[in-house]
Amino acid sequence: MALIVQKFGGSSVANKDRLFNVADIVTRTYAKGNKVIVVVSAQGDTTDDLIAKAKEVNEDASKREMDMLLTAGEQMSASLLAMAIEKLGYPVVSLLGWQAGFVTSTAYGSARIKRVEPDRMQKELDKKNIIVVTGFQGINRYDDMTTLGRGGSDTSAVAIAAAMHADLCQIYTDVEGVYTADPRKVKNAQKLEAISYDEMLELASLGAQVLNNRSVEMAKKYGIELEVLSSMTRKPGTIVKEAVKMEEMLISGVAKDEDVARVSIIGVPDRPGLAFKIFSKLAANNINVDIILQSVGRNGTKDISFTVSHSNLKPTIELLNTPYAEQLGANTVVYDENIAKVSVVGAGMESHPGTAAKMFEALFDANINIRMISTSEIKISVLIDRADADRAVSVIHERFFDKTQQH
Ligand code: ASP
Ligand code: MG
């Protein structure tokens, strides 16, 4: 007998038929003799709809009242699912975040989970109940309801798995798992049997949003194995776990991120301390910088380029405006929004030289120009024109996956 946590996203519980589909998955798991704790998101677009409703009433509603409203979405889906499970004849109880023991920080709208007190859930398990818990929420030290930030239900599920020492944490969604590239766009994209936490984190931050990043970080910290799978097809999904030999896969995926803009400061004096000045100014304003490239100094000057997200472009340009650049002794600041970042991610590349060459060759053969490159132990990213991005993902994916790449 195992303790299994099953999380269902908004599309999996969107309507009556989907609710009964989920109730079927849950009760089959229970009927095999397992203890089951279910975590649900709000149905379909409920959270977006609630946000829109709030805006109609008050554009600047306080975060506290927003959380009071948004927590209702999960309350509805949890109770409805419990009713469906009751209807199938199984013992079940639904619990709000606070009833399930979720104690969070006070930050309304983006609360962190401080701990999950297990007593109530343990009692319900001892009574042989299936438990349905509202995802995405908890209670803070003022006894107010809080939410964990958009997509937070994944994190709720992992937190329960950690606190209750679950044997398995399944994240049911509307895709069948994690793929080597976006299956809607790349033919021959393959479902991965397994992927490491670190690779999953890289892919998620590159826009392959299957799991919320915080949930993967928490799963890594507590060593919780996750399975990402579809509630519709009932096929085995992708296991996310500590790096293992991963079938000797060289790379796990190719991803694209279009939310990037490049900023260049031209003609910076080639002296120590200037990079420090520029980037500490950005950091002090909470601007996250990604790829950084500094040209070789020539005639006493150099160029410094870096990327930021689109939402950070305007503030960056305002901070590093021409007067500021001139103060630094530089000429000017230019930027380019029409770029994209394409990356290959794979724990295997550490021990296999030649991954970068293979990627660059694929781009060269497709006549795609690389503007910037950055690498880490498990990732190689290139910055290219946005118009080339989809084609770049396809040709790189083809190069790594269509032949006999795995060895
Ligand atoms: N319902 C919340 C949202 O849409 C939480 C979640 O889905 O995980 O962000
Ligand atoms: Mg949702």
Tab-separated table of C-alpha atoms in Angstrom, residues 2 27 58 66 69 75 77 95 99 112 150 212 224 228 245 301 358 366 378 387 396:
chain	number	residue	atom	x	y	z
A	2	ALA	CA	1.358	3.348	-1.007
A	27	THR	CA	-11.012	5.949	-7.035
A	58	ASN	CA	-11.734	47.819	-8.562
A	66	MET	CA	-7.666	39.345	-4.410
A	69	LEU	CA	-11.482	35.963	-4.142
A	75	GLN	CA	-12.783	25.728	-3.234
A	77	SER	CA	-13.334	22.496	-7.848
A	95	LEU	CA	-10.175	20.459	2.616
A	99	GLN	CA	-7.614	22.939	6.874
A	112	ARG	CA	5.714	30.961	0.189
A	150	ARG	CA	-0.136	31.647	-10.664
A	212	ASN	CA	5.678	25.231	-12.310
A	224	ILE	CA	10.252	13.759	-4.475
A	228	VAL	CA	3.841	14.287	-15.376
A	245	LYS	CA	21.849	7.602	-16.556
A	301	THR	CA	36.770	50.632	-25.751
A	358	LYS	CA	26.427	19.853	-33.800
A	366	ALA	CA	19.813	26.290	-42.362
A	378	ILE	CA	23.673	21.259	-19.192
A	387	ALA	CA	11.725	35.156	-37.426
A	396	ILE	CA	18.283	21.430	-34.311
